[in-house]
Amino acid sequence: MQLTVWTYEGPPHVGAMRVATGMQGLHYVLHAPQGDTYADLLFTMIERRDHRPPVTYTTFQARDLGKDTAELFKDATRAAFERFQPEAMIVGASCTAELIQDDPGGLARALQLPIPVVPLELPSYQKKENWGAAETFYQLVRAFAGPLAPPPGSPARAPNPEPSVNLLGPTALGFRHRDDVREIEGLLRELGVRVNVTAPMGARPRDLQRLPEADANVVLYPEIADVAARWLERTFKQQTIRTVPIGVGATQDFVREVAALFGLDPAPVLATARSRLPWYSRSVDSTYLTGKRVFVFGDATHAIAAARVAAKELGFTVVGLGTYGREFARDVRAAAAALGLEALISDDYLEVEQAIAAAHPDLVLGTQMERHIAKRLGVPCAVISAPVHVQDFPARYAPHMGFEGANVLFDTFVHPLMMGLEEHLLQMFREDFEFHHEAAPSHLGPAAKAAAAPPDPAPEVAVVDTVVWTAEAERELKKIPFFVRHRARNNTERFAKERGVGRITVETLYDAKSHFGR
């Protein structure tokens, strides 16, 4: 556990909350101090849910620490059962309550409630949010599907007359999980494959008992579902589909994998042109984007997928790839090595900022933290991974998976660069008479000219550290696209300092450009 201004993942009990909030009929009793109720805001404010998470906090205070906090937990658990009447409960402790060592699982068992109670052991000081979600889902799957496990050595169950799969991994507060599930369900329906259970999102505890009835499991989000899927594979001999269908190529691979598993014909699904991304990548308009330098960072699933789409489907040059999820560091390192890169595995946003600044990208694909970093560096950014903020939970249908998801990615990746080009052109022609208030009439009429404030006079010089920019050089620098202007300024100043030039002129700027080959 680490104290920091920003964090990519919360403590593991937040991951457990994501599972509980995504399910129905499940209630979470969390032994936690009063201040930990902040977690409700993650769902009601950021995800804009119309009801609060199904979580009861014991909300002990400092004065309670000298009393019987175990009795406080039992009272809260009993009251939560009587009030909400859930089908099942999970119980655990937050990072603060973990230090008290009250044993929520044992205390809940002592109450002898007439419903299943699943205890969670989530080490807050060693693990984080995604691990907590994965462990919670795994414990729930074992608790409800475990009693149905066949004896060791039993033959595999006969396949269903109609092929069926479980969709595993979507949770509350997940990045586009709601829309991804809808998109993949549609693809499977076209293939003739029935969805048996989608979990955790939308499932009830009793639905988890039906997981063994499916022929295979689709792991949509490995960070959440991989552990549970591996247990189902070992215990019930179910097949596992691990291709994550993000991007046109990966979606086609997913369709082929499902079709091959069940002996189906994928041609009807693959024949229809459902995404505009391949067409655009082959068009003359896309040549402006070819070779653009892209830095990708996020959870492992989305970072690997975004890097593949950027490099293979849009012709970008990926100059950085990393993740904050150390549990999947091996997968990200392999993906980075295939691109000739060394992966960045870090949950320190300051280290990520240094790596982005050193790579001088034209576009950043990352989390909401990278959005702030890119803004400071003056680089376009698109959010492709959690953690995210409210604007990344759109009310409209906007998946990242499937063919429609490829369209969303196409817009997400291309728009920041195209808008950057437009802004660059506006700045480049700023001195033309048509942009000059005195030379050209306003389309708003004479009143607009009278109301317009005169532009601030440009300073004669701008002093940066030990070098001075002339006004002419500053104006020439502004003609460079804003998304690479920061790099051009740094390179020029370094060039000048290395040669003992204290005054940067237009000639110095172009000498530096020639030297660095930009």
XYZ file of C-alpha atoms in Angstrom:
518
model
C 0.000 0.000 0.000
C 1.311 3.422 -0.913
C 0.109 6.934 -0.141
C 0.028 9.123 -3.219
C -1.934 11.972 -4.734
C -3.202 9.781 -7.594
C -3.488 6.028 -7.769
C -4.283 3.671 -10.620
C -6.006 1.148 -8.363
C -7.791 1.400 -5.049
C -7.440 -1.118 -2.211
C -8.781 -4.653 -2.783
C -12.056 -4.044 -0.932
C -12.981 -1.574 -3.725
C -12.568 -4.469 -6.171
C -14.914 -6.538 -4.014
C -17.393 -3.647 -4.114
C -17.243 -3.653 -7.926
C -18.273 -7.326 -7.964
C -21.024 -6.885 -5.368
C -22.404 -3.785 -7.087
C -22.431 -5.486 -10.475
C -24.388 -8.485 -9.149
C -27.965 -8.695 -7.886
C -29.157 -10.216 -4.639
C -25.690 -10.008 -3.079
C -24.807 -7.759 -0.139
C -21.350 -6.802 1.147
C -20.764 -6.076 4.817
C -17.491 -4.196 5.146
C -15.790 -3.707 8.485
C -14.460 -0.203 7.923
C -14.099 3.195 9.607
C -16.493 6.005 8.884
C -14.250 7.663 6.275
C -14.178 4.616 3.986
C -17.747 5.274 2.851
C -16.188 7.562 0.224
C -16.166 4.517 -2.059
C -19.897 4.951 -2.692
C -19.080 8.033 -4.740
C -17.095 5.964 -7.225
C -20.337 4.343 -8.368
C -22.994 7.002 -7.857
C -20.955 9.948 -9.146
C -18.465 8.522 -11.658
C -20.526 5.668 -13.087
C -23.784 7.581 -12.544
C -25.678 4.603 -11.126
C -29.250 5.213 -10.069
C -28.825 3.413 -6.731
C -26.068 3.152 -4.169
C -23.835 0.072 -3.941
C -25.188 -2.865 -1.877
C -22.615 -2.303 0.861
C -23.086 -1.880 4.603
C -20.205 -0.308 6.513
C -19.708 -0.812 10.226
C -18.373 2.795 10.279
C -16.550 2.485 13.568
C -14.912 5.634 14.919
C -11.885 6.324 17.069
C -13.894 6.141 20.276
C -15.092 2.640 19.305
C -11.580 1.214 19.279
C -11.577 0.935 23.048
C -14.811 -1.056 22.974
C -15.960 -4.292 21.359
C -15.666 -3.633 17.622
C -16.477 -7.313 16.967
C -19.933 -6.799 18.421
C -20.299 -3.703 16.266
C -19.615 -5.838 13.174
C -22.159 -8.480 14.194
C -24.818 -5.842 14.794
C -24.180 -4.319 11.361
C -24.321 -7.735 9.651
C -27.556 -8.722 11.382
C -29.145 -5.369 10.545
C -28.068 -5.606 6.882
C -29.648 -9.055 6.535
C -32.918 -7.966 8.123
C -33.136 -4.791 6.044
C -32.042 -5.963 2.576
C -32.952 -9.695 2.673
C -30.174 -10.677 0.221
C -29.754 -14.116 -1.327
C -26.149 -14.194 -0.125
C -23.604 -12.007 1.640
C -19.885 -11.414 1.453
C -18.035 -10.057 4.468
C -14.591 -8.539 4.829
C -12.478 -5.737 6.222
C -10.966 -2.588 4.779
C -7.295 -1.762 5.135
C -7.885 0.082 8.435
C -10.133 -2.575 9.980
C -7.669 -5.265 8.908
C -5.335 -4.012 11.626
C -7.951 -4.709 14.314
C -8.048 -8.421 13.360
C -11.704 -8.968 14.210
C -12.160 -11.890 11.745
C -15.343 -10.867 9.868
C -15.780 -14.388 8.456
C -15.832 -16.057 11.850
C -18.097 -13.405 13.327
C -20.573 -13.785 10.454
C -20.640 -17.577 10.838
C -21.424 -17.157 14.518
C -24.631 -15.355 13.574
C -25.892 -18.495 11.749
C -27.764 -16.527 9.109
C -30.097 -18.580 6.857
C -28.228 -17.564 3.677
C -24.757 -18.324 2.305
C -22.064 -16.023 3.710
C -18.734 -15.936 1.848
C -15.773 -14.528 3.833
C -13.119 -12.555 1.973
C -9.448 -12.396 2.917
C -8.148 -9.383 1.000
C -4.655 -8.323 2.135
C -4.910 -4.578 1.679
C -1.232 -3.927 2.230
C -0.027 -6.384 -0.427
C -2.734 -6.385 -3.100
C -4.896 -3.894 -4.992
C -8.275 -3.353 -6.610
C -8.201 -5.656 -9.648
C -6.784 -8.487 -7.573
C -9.527 -7.902 -5.009
C -12.205 -8.119 -7.712
C -10.670 -11.290 -9.150
C -10.381 -12.938 -5.742
C -13.947 -11.996 -4.790
C -15.350 -13.416 -8.023
C -13.279 -16.577 -7.645
C -14.468 -17.136 -4.062
C -18.094 -16.626 -5.098
C -17.761 -19.047 -8.021
C -16.187 -21.675 -5.776
C -18.814 -21.176 -3.074
C -21.800 -21.641 -5.397
C -20.470 -23.887 -8.190
C -18.043 -25.889 -6.041
C -20.651 -28.239 -4.517
C -21.614 -29.283 -8.056
C -18.090 -30.418 -8.969
C -17.940 -33.987 -10.321
C -15.714 -36.533 -8.555
C -12.068 -36.594 -9.682
C -11.568 -38.671 -12.804
C -15.117 -38.221 -14.073
C -15.456 -37.893 -17.869
C -16.216 -34.515 -19.354
C -19.898 -33.636 -19.630
C -21.514 -34.154 -23.025
C -21.811 -30.927 -25.054
C -25.138 -29.119 -25.149
C -27.380 -29.526 -28.238
C -27.150 -25.749 -28.633
C -23.619 -24.410 -28.010
C -23.472 -22.180 -24.951
C -20.866 -20.063 -23.183
C -20.488 -17.985 -20.049
C -19.263 -14.381 -20.358
C -16.911 -13.768 -17.449
C -15.370 -10.584 -16.084
C -17.686 -7.556 -16.436
C -18.190 -5.626 -13.197
C -19.561 -2.336 -11.987
C -17.218 0.607 -12.540
C -15.634 -1.303 -15.426
C -14.456 0.515 -18.528
C -17.296 0.132 -21.097
C -18.215 -3.280 -19.633
C -21.979 -2.739 -20.032
C -21.685 -2.006 -23.763
C -18.991 -4.624 -24.406
C -21.292 -7.346 -23.067
C -24.124 -6.220 -25.337
C -21.830 -6.216 -28.383
C -20.379 -9.670 -27.724
C -23.778 -11.163 -26.952
C -24.905 -9.976 -30.392
C -21.889 -11.531 -32.109
C -22.424 -14.856 -30.357
C -26.130 -14.820 -31.221
C -25.263 -14.407 -34.912
C -22.917 -17.364 -34.668
C -25.650 -19.491 -33.097
C -24.082 -19.606 -29.626
C -26.246 -19.060 -26.539
C -25.020 -17.068 -23.539
C -25.649 -19.184 -20.465
C -24.557 -16.767 -17.700
C -22.900 -13.362 -17.707
C -21.069 -12.769 -14.442
C -20.406 -10.972 -12.206
C -22.401 -8.148 -13.873
C -26.116 -8.878 -13.885
C -25.842 -12.284 -12.226
C -27.502 -13.391 -9.005
C -25.711 -15.743 -6.591
C -27.900 -18.657 -7.709
C -26.889 -17.985 -11.337
C -23.329 -18.915 -10.422
C -24.585 -22.452 -9.805
C -25.437 -22.623 -13.515
C -21.901 -21.799 -14.681
C -20.953 -25.517 -15.103
C -23.849 -25.986 -17.580
C -22.038 -24.037 -20.322
C -19.708 -25.644 -22.842
C -17.057 -22.925 -22.553
C -16.145 -19.705 -20.801
C -15.325 -16.442 -22.574
C -12.827 -14.419 -20.553
C -13.647 -10.850 -21.532
C -11.493 -9.197 -18.860
C -8.603 -11.399 -17.669
C -7.790 -9.081 -14.754
C -11.150 -10.024 -13.210
C -12.066 -13.440 -14.610
C -8.871 -15.367 -15.335
C -8.544 -17.025 -11.905
C -12.186 -18.143 -11.828
C -12.025 -19.362 -15.439
C -8.958 -21.491 -14.720
C -10.734 -23.079 -11.765
C -13.811 -23.840 -13.891
C -11.542 -25.295 -16.566
C -9.859 -27.641 -14.072
C -12.986 -28.569 -12.155
C -15.622 -28.938 -14.888
C -13.412 -29.553 -17.948
C -14.819 -26.457 -19.680
C -13.029 -24.890 -22.630
C -11.752 -21.326 -22.247
C -11.839 -18.651 -24.961
C -9.192 -16.066 -24.126
C -9.038 -13.926 -27.279
C -10.123 -10.443 -26.224
C -12.152 -9.013 -29.158
C -10.878 -5.419 -29.167
C -10.123 -4.157 -32.685
C -11.079 -5.536 -36.075
C -8.343 -8.175 -36.203
C -8.913 -9.436 -32.664
C -12.680 -9.543 -33.192
C -12.204 -11.634 -36.338
C -9.858 -13.932 -34.388
C -12.475 -14.216 -31.638
C -15.221 -15.151 -34.091
C -12.982 -17.781 -35.697
C -11.979 -19.225 -32.310
C -15.592 -19.595 -31.160
C -16.649 -21.039 -34.521
C -13.794 -23.560 -34.521
C -14.604 -24.665 -30.974
C -18.214 -25.490 -31.839
C -17.788 -26.485 -35.494
C -19.662 -23.463 -36.830
C -19.220 -21.458 -40.018
C -17.787 -17.976 -39.232
C -18.138 -16.711 -42.838
C -21.584 -15.058 -42.493
C -20.418 -13.017 -39.502
C -17.059 -12.115 -41.058
C -18.427 -11.326 -44.520
C -20.277 -8.157 -43.524
C -18.180 -4.978 -43.397
C -19.148 -3.708 -39.945
C -16.282 -1.362 -39.183
C -15.050 1.665 -41.105
C -11.585 1.343 -39.621
C -10.097 -0.965 -42.338
C -11.493 1.236 -45.128
C -10.067 4.385 -43.560
C -6.663 2.798 -42.990
C -6.450 2.124 -46.737
C -7.699 5.564 -47.766
C -5.550 8.501 -48.829
C -6.885 10.535 -45.897
C -5.117 8.259 -43.456
C -1.634 9.027 -44.788
C -1.425 12.024 -42.453
C -1.625 9.612 -39.511
C 0.858 7.022 -40.790
C 3.834 6.716 -38.507
C 2.431 8.940 -35.744
C 4.214 8.178 -32.490
C 1.873 6.689 -29.866
C 2.465 5.935 -26.172
C 0.065 3.360 -24.655
C -0.495 2.771 -20.938
C -3.341 1.218 -18.950
C -4.582 -2.095 -17.627
C -2.953 -5.000 -19.425
C -6.018 -6.063 -21.442
C -6.762 -2.668 -22.936
C -3.138 -1.564 -23.303
C -2.153 -4.657 -25.314
C -5.263 -4.366 -27.471
C -4.814 -0.636 -28.084
C -1.181 -1.139 -29.074
C -2.177 -3.826 -31.562
C -4.884 -1.634 -33.116
C -2.554 1.368 -33.276
C 0.331 -0.538 -34.871
C -1.435 -3.139 -37.035
C -4.675 -1.438 -38.046
C -3.930 2.299 -38.148
C -0.246 2.343 -39.091
C 0.916 4.269 -36.012
C 4.357 3.782 -34.480
C 4.046 2.605 -30.888
C 6.913 4.209 -28.936
C 5.833 3.114 -25.456
C 3.714 0.372 -23.906
C 3.083 -0.264 -20.242
C 0.694 -1.249 -17.491
C 0.096 -0.649 -13.808
C -1.149 -4.231 -13.346
C 1.867 -6.180 -12.155
C -0.075 -9.467 -12.187
C -0.107 -9.296 -16.006
C 3.358 -7.822 -16.497
C 4.549 -10.897 -18.429
C 1.838 -10.475 -21.078
C 2.614 -6.785 -21.527
C 6.356 -7.438 -21.744
C 5.723 -9.991 -24.501
C 3.532 -7.542 -26.435
C 6.123 -4.789 -26.034
C 8.956 -7.061 -27.159
C 7.016 -7.877 -30.337
C 7.014 -4.133 -31.061
C 10.733 -3.779 -30.284
C 10.068 -2.005 -26.968
C 10.803 -2.488 -23.305
C 7.552 -2.493 -21.327
C 6.949 0.010 -18.550
C 5.538 -1.794 -15.499
C 4.742 0.799 -12.865
C 1.945 2.148 -10.695
C 3.785 5.432 -10.109
C 2.202 8.098 -12.316
C 5.302 10.289 -11.975
C 7.428 7.557 -13.528
C 4.854 7.202 -16.310
C 4.982 10.957 -16.928
C 8.776 10.844 -17.251
C 8.540 7.985 -19.754
C 5.947 9.841 -21.848
C 8.001 13.034 -21.870
C 11.124 11.115 -22.907
C 9.299 9.320 -25.756
C 7.994 12.574 -27.344
C 4.775 10.949 -28.633
C 2.266 12.551 -30.965
C -0.607 10.818 -29.144
C -1.086 9.238 -25.716
C -3.549 6.383 -25.158
C -4.045 5.804 -21.466
C -6.107 6.315 -18.332
C -7.468 9.512 -16.842
C -4.034 10.012 -15.246
C -2.359 10.010 -18.664
C -5.001 12.476 -19.822
C -3.774 14.938 -17.173
C -0.131 14.169 -17.992
C -0.680 14.697 -21.727
C -2.474 17.969 -21.077
C 0.524 19.285 -19.155
C 2.845 18.183 -21.961
C 0.618 19.629 -24.679
C 0.046 16.255 -26.358
C -3.326 14.867 -27.558
C -4.689 12.011 -25.477
C -7.492 9.440 -25.662
C -8.655 7.348 -22.709
C -8.683 3.603 -23.400
C -8.503 2.062 -19.925
C -9.610 2.379 -16.323
C -9.206 4.285 -14.086
C -11.502 6.759 -15.778
C -13.773 9.643 -14.870
C -17.417 10.477 -15.509
C -16.938 11.530 -19.159
C -15.710 8.012 -19.935
C -19.055 6.497 -18.901
C -21.124 7.835 -21.818
C -24.888 7.508 -21.756
C -24.770 6.427 -25.408
C -23.809 2.971 -26.662
C -20.009 3.037 -26.946
C -18.344 -0.384 -26.626
C -14.655 -1.057 -27.155
C -15.185 -4.710 -28.089
C -16.514 -6.183 -31.307
C -16.931 -4.535 -34.690
C -18.853 -1.576 -33.322
C -16.129 -1.235 -30.715
C -13.609 -0.953 -33.560
C -15.595 2.013 -34.861
C -15.438 3.614 -31.420
C -11.682 3.006 -31.283
C -11.323 4.486 -34.765
C -12.972 7.717 -33.580
C -11.142 7.670 -30.250
C -7.679 7.339 -31.791
C -8.095 9.477 -34.901
C -10.095 12.469 -33.695
C -7.460 13.918 -31.326
C -4.871 13.916 -34.110
C -7.218 15.325 -36.746
C -8.388 18.079 -34.413
C -4.730 18.749 -33.682
C -4.113 19.168 -37.402
C -7.006 21.633 -37.645
C -5.693 23.680 -34.742
C -2.232 23.664 -36.285
C -3.595 24.988 -39.585
C -5.482 27.754 -37.792
C -2.302 28.776 -36.020
C -0.211 28.485 -39.167
C -2.445 30.898 -41.086
C -3.053 33.185 -38.146
C -1.116 36.009 -39.832
C -3.170 35.876 -43.059
C -5.300 38.948 -43.715
C -8.502 36.899 -43.458
C -7.695 36.214 -39.817
C -6.767 39.822 -39.106
C -9.515 41.835 -37.456
C -8.509 45.080 -39.192
C -8.172 43.635 -42.690
C -11.248 41.418 -42.893
C -14.844 42.086 -41.877
C -16.425 39.860 -39.243
C -19.325 37.666 -40.285
C -21.030 38.940 -37.142
C -21.121 42.491 -38.474
C -19.514 45.812 -37.462
C -20.547 45.430 -33.830
C -18.309 42.394 -33.455
C -15.232 44.367 -34.514
C -16.029 47.089 -32.012
C -16.503 44.587 -29.211
C -13.383 42.562 -29.988
C -10.470 43.223 -27.694
C -7.179 44.046 -29.396
C -4.635 41.231 -29.286
C -1.924 41.432 -26.693
C 1.334 42.648 -28.228
C 3.855 39.866 -28.644
C 6.811 40.175 -26.316
C 10.103 41.048 -27.921
C 11.893 38.167 -26.218
C 11.016 35.184 -24.027
C 13.730 34.033 -21.659
C 13.905 30.290 -21.039
C 16.584 29.298 -18.531
C 19.875 30.497 -20.023
C 18.729 31.004 -23.618
C 16.656 33.805 -25.132
C 14.111 33.422 -27.934
C 13.667 36.292 -30.334
C 10.142 37.346 -31.200
C 10.630 36.104 -34.787
C 11.766 32.686 -33.556
C 8.776 32.440 -31.197
C 6.416 33.218 -34.075
C 8.100 30.601 -36.253
C 7.884 28.054 -33.428
C 4.097 28.579 -33.292
C 3.846 27.360 -36.877
C 4.954 23.922 -35.717
C 1.983 21.645 -34.799
C 1.155 22.099 -31.136
C 1.392 18.377 -30.407
C 5.123 18.349 -31.290
C 5.904 21.971 -30.421
C 7.043 21.122 -26.897
C 9.565 18.650 -28.296
C 10.764 21.170 -30.907
C 11.301 23.804 -28.208
C 13.267 21.392 -26.000
C 15.413 20.173 -28.904
C 16.175 23.716 -30.047
C 17.173 24.870 -26.570
C 19.368 21.824 -26.094
C 20.956 22.427 -29.496
C 21.624 26.079 -28.597
C 23.070 25.309 -25.156
C 25.409 22.643 -26.519
C 26.814 25.205 -28.972
C 26.971 28.099 -26.567
C 24.260 30.027 -28.408
C 22.454 32.312 -25.987
C 20.036 33.913 -28.461
C 17.726 31.658 -30.496
C 16.830 33.080 -33.900
C 14.832 31.600 -36.768
C 18.112 30.326 -38.204
C 18.911 28.544 -34.901
C 15.478 26.933 -34.927
C 15.971 25.521 -38.424
C 19.549 24.464 -37.700
C 18.240 22.473 -34.740
C 15.461 20.993 -36.870
C 18.013 19.870 -39.439
C 20.296 18.476 -36.730
C 17.610 16.347 -35.069
C 16.025 15.344 -38.356
C 12.556 16.572 -37.360
